[in-house]
Amino acid sequence: GESVGLHLPTLSVQEGDNSIINCAYSNSASDYFIWYKQESGKGPQFIIDIRSNMDKRQGQRVTVLLNKTVKHLSLQIAATQPGDSAVYFCADESETSGSRLTFGEGTQLTVNP
Amino acid sequence: DTAVSQTPKYLVTQMGNDKSIKCEQNLGHDTMYWYKQDSKKFLKIMFSYNNKELIINETVPNRFSPKSPDKAHLNLHINSLELGDSAVYFCASSPRSFGGTIYFGEGSWLTVV
């Protein structure tokens, strides 16, 4: 049947908790991965990236983990704050496909005070 | 000092009309893009230009015609608008066509009635 409205995966956490957002990608040739945050009414904003020669990268309150064996990417947000509420997208890219960044479906993160 | 700016932010128009969305980036990037985001938040690339040359043209109806007068501008013209064209269109840019962070504009909300 036809889908109506948003059907994003959702994650709801309490303020101060750690959040983990997961993403699966399908292209085993992908060698560059990015996480974006999109707040309501705005464009996607870069959070953190990682290349395929690494399996972990840390930023400020965020960590990206890459498991190439199972083609899985995760974003960990420490001490989640209400301002972290947004839709989070993973995206992957491979040199064979040039500049074609392929986005995942997005996860709606809601932080409860 | 907006990095990627696009106009208009909101556009409501009737079926059959022709409309344009303009985009400019002041980051000095070589590569620019148009992405479409549907009602389910799915982001899909439409076009990519590198130094004014078209490098990616996804299976987009030829009613959509991008124009890049110089590497800082990438405009999107849409002919004979249809109801299904209603979406958010994001302009973006990156320093190179592969492996560089893509920076998005704030989006243009197009509603065709």
mmCIF file of C-alpha atoms in Angstrom:
data_model
loop_
_atom_site.group_PDB
_atom_site.id
_atom_site.type_symbol
_atom_site.label_atom_id
_atom_site.label_comp_id
_atom_site.label_asym_id
_atom_site.label_seq_id
_atom_site.Cartn_x
_atom_site.Cartn_y
_atom_site.Cartn_z
ATOM 1 C CA GLY A 1 0.000 0.000 0.000
ATOM 2 C CA GLU A 2 0.956 3.627 -0.208
ATOM 3 C CA SER A 3 2.842 5.129 2.690
ATOM 4 C CA VAL A 4 1.573 8.383 4.133
ATOM 5 C CA GLY A 5 3.712 10.713 6.209
ATOM 6 C CA LEU A 6 7.109 10.111 7.671
ATOM 7 C CA HIS A 7 8.296 6.630 8.518
ATOM 8 C CA LEU A 8 11.749 7.413 9.789
ATOM 9 C CA PRO A 9 13.358 5.115 12.313
ATOM 10 C CA THR A 10 13.201 6.903 15.629
ATOM 11 C CA LEU A 11 15.320 6.982 18.733
ATOM 12 C CA SER A 12 14.159 8.591 21.924
ATOM 13 C CA VAL A 13 16.616 9.206 24.769
ATOM 14 C CA GLN A 14 16.741 11.087 28.034
ATOM 15 C CA GLU A 15 18.858 14.192 28.306
ATOM 16 C CA GLY A 16 22.310 13.258 29.543
ATOM 17 C CA ASP A 17 22.197 9.704 28.215
ATOM 18 C CA ASN A 18 24.451 8.476 25.431
ATOM 19 C CA SER A 19 22.850 7.912 22.022
ATOM 20 C CA ILE A 20 23.843 5.397 19.385
ATOM 21 C CA ILE A 21 22.516 5.749 15.866
ATOM 22 C CA ASN A 22 23.178 2.889 13.484
ATOM 23 C CA CYS A 23 23.479 2.748 9.742
ATOM 24 C CA ALA A 24 24.014 -0.065 7.251
ATOM 25 C CA TYR A 25 25.498 0.578 3.839
ATOM 26 C CA SER A 26 25.459 -1.728 0.863
ATOM 27 C CA ASN A 27 28.422 -0.800 -1.312
ATOM 28 C CA SER A 28 31.495 -2.770 -0.250
ATOM 29 C CA ALA A 29 33.612 -0.415 -2.389
ATOM 30 C CA SER A 30 32.631 2.619 -0.308
ATOM 31 C CA ASP A 31 35.660 4.266 1.227
ATOM 32 C CA TYR A 32 34.386 7.519 2.649
ATOM 33 C CA PHE A 33 31.581 7.911 5.170
ATOM 34 C CA ILE A 34 29.884 10.961 6.654
ATOM 35 C CA TRP A 35 27.294 11.689 9.294
ATOM 36 C CA TYR A 36 24.985 14.655 8.888
ATOM 37 C CA LYS A 37 22.503 16.271 11.265
ATOM 38 C CA GLN A 38 19.379 17.920 9.891
ATOM 39 C CA GLU A 39 17.300 20.114 12.169
ATOM 40 C CA SER A 40 13.729 20.913 11.258
ATOM 41 C CA GLY A 41 13.530 23.445 8.435
ATOM 42 C CA LYS A 42 17.273 23.467 7.789
ATOM 43 C CA GLY A 43 19.806 21.843 5.528
ATOM 44 C CA PRO A 44 21.961 18.875 6.560
ATOM 45 C CA GLN A 45 25.012 19.874 8.590
ATOM 46 C CA PHE A 46 28.266 17.948 8.621
ATOM 47 C CA ILE A 47 29.016 16.247 11.947
ATOM 48 C CA ILE A 48 31.925 13.881 11.409
ATOM 49 C CA ASP A 49 33.488 11.762 8.700
ATOM 50 C CA ILE A 50 35.696 8.695 8.483
ATOM 51 C CA ARG A 51 37.682 7.004 5.765
ATOM 52 C CA SER A 52 37.794 3.277 5.209
ATOM 53 C CA ASN A 53 41.355 2.951 6.491
ATOM 54 C CA MET A 54 40.081 3.778 9.986
ATOM 55 C CA ASP A 55 37.555 2.065 12.234
ATOM 56 C CA LYS A 56 36.996 4.817 14.775
ATOM 57 C CA ARG A 57 37.131 8.565 14.833
ATOM 58 C CA GLN A 58 36.252 10.942 17.629
ATOM 59 C CA GLY A 59 35.010 14.484 17.596
ATOM 60 C CA GLN A 60 33.531 16.712 20.233
ATOM 61 C CA ARG A 61 30.942 14.526 22.022
ATOM 62 C CA VAL A 62 30.612 12.369 18.908
ATOM 63 C CA THR A 63 32.319 9.165 17.838
ATOM 64 C CA VAL A 64 31.922 7.332 14.555
ATOM 65 C CA LEU A 65 32.612 3.606 14.351
ATOM 66 C CA LEU A 66 33.067 1.791 11.071
ATOM 67 C CA ASN A 67 32.814 -1.964 10.655
ATOM 68 C CA LYS A 68 33.640 -2.756 7.052
ATOM 69 C CA THR A 69 33.204 -6.490 7.556
ATOM 70 C CA VAL A 70 29.471 -6.134 8.116
ATOM 71 C CA LYS A 71 29.135 -2.789 6.303
ATOM 72 C CA HIS A 72 27.946 -0.979 9.406
ATOM 73 C CA LEU A 73 28.464 2.550 10.615
ATOM 74 C CA SER A 74 27.408 4.019 13.933
ATOM 75 C CA LEU A 75 27.318 7.462 15.477
ATOM 76 C CA GLN A 76 27.661 7.766 19.226
ATOM 77 C CA ILE A 77 26.642 11.004 20.918
ATOM 78 C CA ALA A 78 27.800 11.428 24.493
ATOM 79 C CA ALA A 79 25.689 13.234 27.084
ATOM 80 C CA THR A 80 22.874 13.918 24.634
ATOM 81 C CA GLN A 81 21.324 17.374 24.884
ATOM 82 C CA PRO A 82 17.942 18.719 23.713
ATOM 83 C CA GLY A 83 19.775 20.582 20.946
ATOM 84 C CA ASP A 84 20.826 17.223 19.526
ATOM 85 C CA SER A 85 17.212 16.484 18.551
ATOM 86 C CA ALA A 86 17.246 16.208 14.772
ATOM 87 C CA VAL A 87 17.280 13.725 11.903
ATOM 88 C CA TYR A 88 20.659 12.058 11.476
ATOM 89 C CA PHE A 89 21.842 10.728 8.132
ATOM 90 C CA CYS A 90 24.753 8.534 7.266
ATOM 91 C CA ALA A 91 26.168 8.743 3.755
ATOM 92 C CA ASP A 92 28.806 6.780 1.896
ATOM 93 C CA GLU A 93 30.831 7.344 -1.209
ATOM 94 C CA SER A 94 33.178 5.318 -3.366
ATOM 95 C CA GLU A 95 35.805 6.508 -5.773
ATOM 96 C CA THR A 96 34.372 4.277 -8.495
ATOM 97 C CA SER A 97 31.138 6.259 -8.392
ATOM 98 C CA GLY A 98 32.849 9.660 -8.330
ATOM 99 C CA SER A 99 31.086 12.305 -6.307
ATOM 100 C CA ARG A 100 27.920 10.352 -5.740
ATOM 101 C CA LEU A 101 27.310 10.522 -2.002
ATOM 102 C CA THR A 102 24.530 8.055 -1.177
ATOM 103 C CA PHE A 103 22.418 8.897 1.851
ATOM 104 C CA GLY A 104 20.756 6.465 4.217
ATOM 105 C CA GLU A 105 17.132 6.895 5.215
ATOM 106 C CA GLY A 106 17.772 8.967 8.338
ATOM 107 C CA THR A 107 16.996 8.460 12.022
ATOM 108 C CA GLN A 108 14.892 10.887 14.031
ATOM 109 C CA LEU A 109 16.552 11.482 17.412
ATOM 110 C CA THR A 110 14.359 12.962 20.124
ATOM 111 C CA VAL A 111 15.940 14.043 23.386
ATOM 112 C CA ASN A 112 13.565 14.230 26.322
ATOM 113 C CA PRO A 113 14.362 16.709 29.087
ATOM 114 C CA ASP B 1 28.391 35.372 5.289
ATOM 115 C CA THR B 2 26.266 32.319 4.426
ATOM 116 C CA ALA B 3 28.420 29.633 2.802
ATOM 117 C CA VAL B 4 25.827 28.119 0.454
ATOM 118 C CA SER B 5 22.828 30.297 -0.172
ATOM 119 C CA GLN B 6 19.812 29.485 -2.267
ATOM 120 C CA THR B 7 16.723 31.458 -3.216
ATOM 121 C CA PRO B 8 13.824 31.389 -2.887
ATOM 122 C CA LYS B 9 13.394 29.528 0.396
ATOM 123 C CA TYR B 10 9.684 28.938 -0.254
ATOM 124 C CA LEU B 11 7.954 28.658 -3.595
ATOM 125 C CA VAL B 12 4.315 27.840 -4.234
ATOM 126 C CA THR B 13 3.328 27.583 -7.873
ATOM 127 C CA GLN B 14 0.754 26.054 -10.156
ATOM 128 C CA MET B 15 1.149 22.950 -12.271
ATOM 129 C CA GLY B 16 2.539 23.668 -15.681
ATOM 130 C CA ASN B 17 4.537 26.725 -14.626
ATOM 131 C CA ASP B 18 8.287 27.142 -15.093
ATOM 132 C CA LYS B 19 10.391 28.150 -12.111
ATOM 133 C CA SER B 20 14.027 28.599 -11.143
ATOM 134 C CA ILE B 21 15.972 28.184 -7.930
ATOM 135 C CA LYS B 22 19.262 30.008 -7.633
ATOM 136 C CA CYS B 23 22.316 28.905 -5.674
ATOM 137 C CA GLU B 24 25.585 30.562 -4.820
ATOM 138 C CA GLN B 25 28.523 29.409 -2.724
ATOM 139 C CA ASN B 26 31.276 31.623 -1.343
ATOM 140 C CA LEU B 27 33.527 28.798 -0.165
ATOM 141 C CA GLY B 28 35.685 28.699 -3.277
ATOM 142 C CA HIS B 29 34.635 25.099 -3.911
ATOM 143 C CA ASP B 30 34.999 23.470 -7.296
ATOM 144 C CA THR B 31 32.017 21.129 -7.069
ATOM 145 C CA MET B 32 28.336 21.959 -6.685
ATOM 146 C CA TYR B 33 25.252 19.795 -6.429
ATOM 147 C CA TRP B 34 21.499 19.716 -6.413
ATOM 148 C CA TYR B 35 19.781 17.246 -4.103
ATOM 149 C CA LYS B 36 16.079 16.521 -3.745
ATOM 150 C CA GLN B 37 14.511 15.570 -0.409
ATOM 151 C CA ASP B 38 11.087 13.988 -0.495
ATOM 152 C CA SER B 39 8.365 13.957 2.139
ATOM 153 C CA LYS B 40 9.962 10.927 3.806
ATOM 154 C CA LYS B 41 13.216 12.874 4.217
ATOM 155 C CA PHE B 42 15.027 10.748 1.639
ATOM 156 C CA LEU B 43 17.903 12.740 0.081
ATOM 157 C CA LYS B 44 18.810 11.941 -3.497
ATOM 158 C CA ILE B 45 21.389 13.544 -5.727
ATOM 159 C CA MET B 46 20.110 15.077 -8.950
ATOM 160 C CA PHE B 47 23.112 16.794 -10.509
ATOM 161 C CA SER B 48 26.749 17.490 -9.821
ATOM 162 C CA TYR B 49 28.984 20.049 -11.501
ATOM 163 C CA ASN B 50 32.748 20.346 -11.211
ATOM 164 C CA ASN B 51 34.191 23.647 -12.381
ATOM 165 C CA LYS B 52 31.071 24.388 -14.440
ATOM 166 C CA GLU B 53 31.139 20.965 -16.109
ATOM 167 C CA LEU B 54 28.308 18.494 -15.548
ATOM 168 C CA ILE B 55 29.713 15.311 -14.007
ATOM 169 C CA ILE B 56 26.643 13.605 -12.582
ATOM 170 C CA ASN B 57 23.158 13.590 -14.017
ATOM 171 C CA GLU B 58 20.960 11.095 -12.235
ATOM 172 C CA THR B 59 17.790 9.886 -13.896
ATOM 173 C CA VAL B 60 16.063 13.201 -13.590
ATOM 174 C CA PRO B 61 13.352 14.246 -16.071
ATOM 175 C CA ASN B 62 14.716 16.608 -18.680
ATOM 176 C CA ARG B 63 12.225 19.200 -17.433
ATOM 177 C CA PHE B 64 14.971 19.869 -14.873
ATOM 178 C CA SER B 65 17.885 21.798 -16.316
ATOM 179 C CA PRO B 66 20.828 22.934 -14.230
ATOM 180 C CA LYS B 67 22.930 25.889 -15.335
ATOM 181 C CA SER B 68 26.347 26.800 -13.960
ATOM 182 C CA PRO B 69 27.448 30.232 -15.229
ATOM 183 C CA ASP B 70 30.585 30.017 -13.084
ATOM 184 C CA LYS B 71 31.894 27.675 -10.441
ATOM 185 C CA ALA B 72 30.306 29.683 -7.615
ATOM 186 C CA HIS B 73 26.784 29.401 -9.023
ATOM 187 C CA LEU B 74 24.520 26.499 -9.898
ATOM 188 C CA ASN B 75 20.931 27.324 -10.744
ATOM 189 C CA LEU B 76 18.094 24.867 -11.264
ATOM 190 C CA HIS B 77 15.374 25.554 -13.782
ATOM 191 C CA ILE B 78 12.248 23.410 -13.840
ATOM 192 C CA ASN B 79 9.826 23.444 -16.774
ATOM 193 C CA SER B 80 6.199 22.346 -16.780
ATOM 194 C CA LEU B 81 6.011 21.736 -13.055
ATOM 195 C CA GLU B 82 4.101 18.674 -11.876
ATOM 196 C CA LEU B 83 2.548 17.827 -8.516
ATOM 197 C CA GLY B 84 5.253 15.209 -7.917
ATOM 198 C CA ASP B 85 7.938 17.878 -8.116
ATOM 199 C CA SER B 86 6.850 19.149 -4.704
ATOM 200 C CA ALA B 87 9.836 18.587 -2.436
ATOM 201 C CA VAL B 88 12.711 20.371 -0.750
ATOM 202 C CA TYR B 89 15.611 21.073 -3.088
ATOM 203 C CA PHE B 90 19.057 21.483 -1.571
ATOM 204 C CA CYS B 91 22.019 23.068 -3.232
ATOM 205 C CA ALA B 92 25.415 21.957 -1.941
ATOM 206 C CA SER B 93 29.098 22.367 -2.623
ATOM 207 C CA SER B 94 32.346 20.575 -1.838
ATOM 208 C CA PRO B 95 36.024 21.358 -2.384
ATOM 209 C CA ARG B 96 36.446 18.415 -4.744
ATOM 210 C CA SER B 97 34.270 15.857 -6.446
ATOM 211 C CA PHE B 98 35.211 12.986 -4.162
ATOM 212 C CA GLY B 99 36.027 12.573 -0.499
ATOM 213 C CA GLY B 100 35.389 16.169 0.443
ATOM 214 C CA THR B 101 32.772 17.271 2.918
ATOM 215 C CA ILE B 102 29.614 18.462 1.209
ATOM 216 C CA TYR B 103 28.131 21.666 2.574
ATOM 217 C CA PHE B 104 24.407 22.156 2.101
ATOM 218 C CA GLY B 105 22.299 25.238 1.709
ATOM 219 C CA GLU B 106 19.182 25.793 3.780
ATOM 220 C CA GLY B 107 16.856 24.338 1.162
ATOM 221 C CA SER B 108 14.101 25.581 -1.120
ATOM 222 C CA TRP B 109 10.618 24.307 -0.302
ATOM 223 C CA LEU B 110 8.742 23.857 -3.579
ATOM 224 C CA THR B 111 5.003 23.213 -3.496
ATOM 225 C CA VAL B 112 3.183 22.609 -6.754
ATOM 226 C CA VAL B 113 -0.593 23.004 -6.583
#
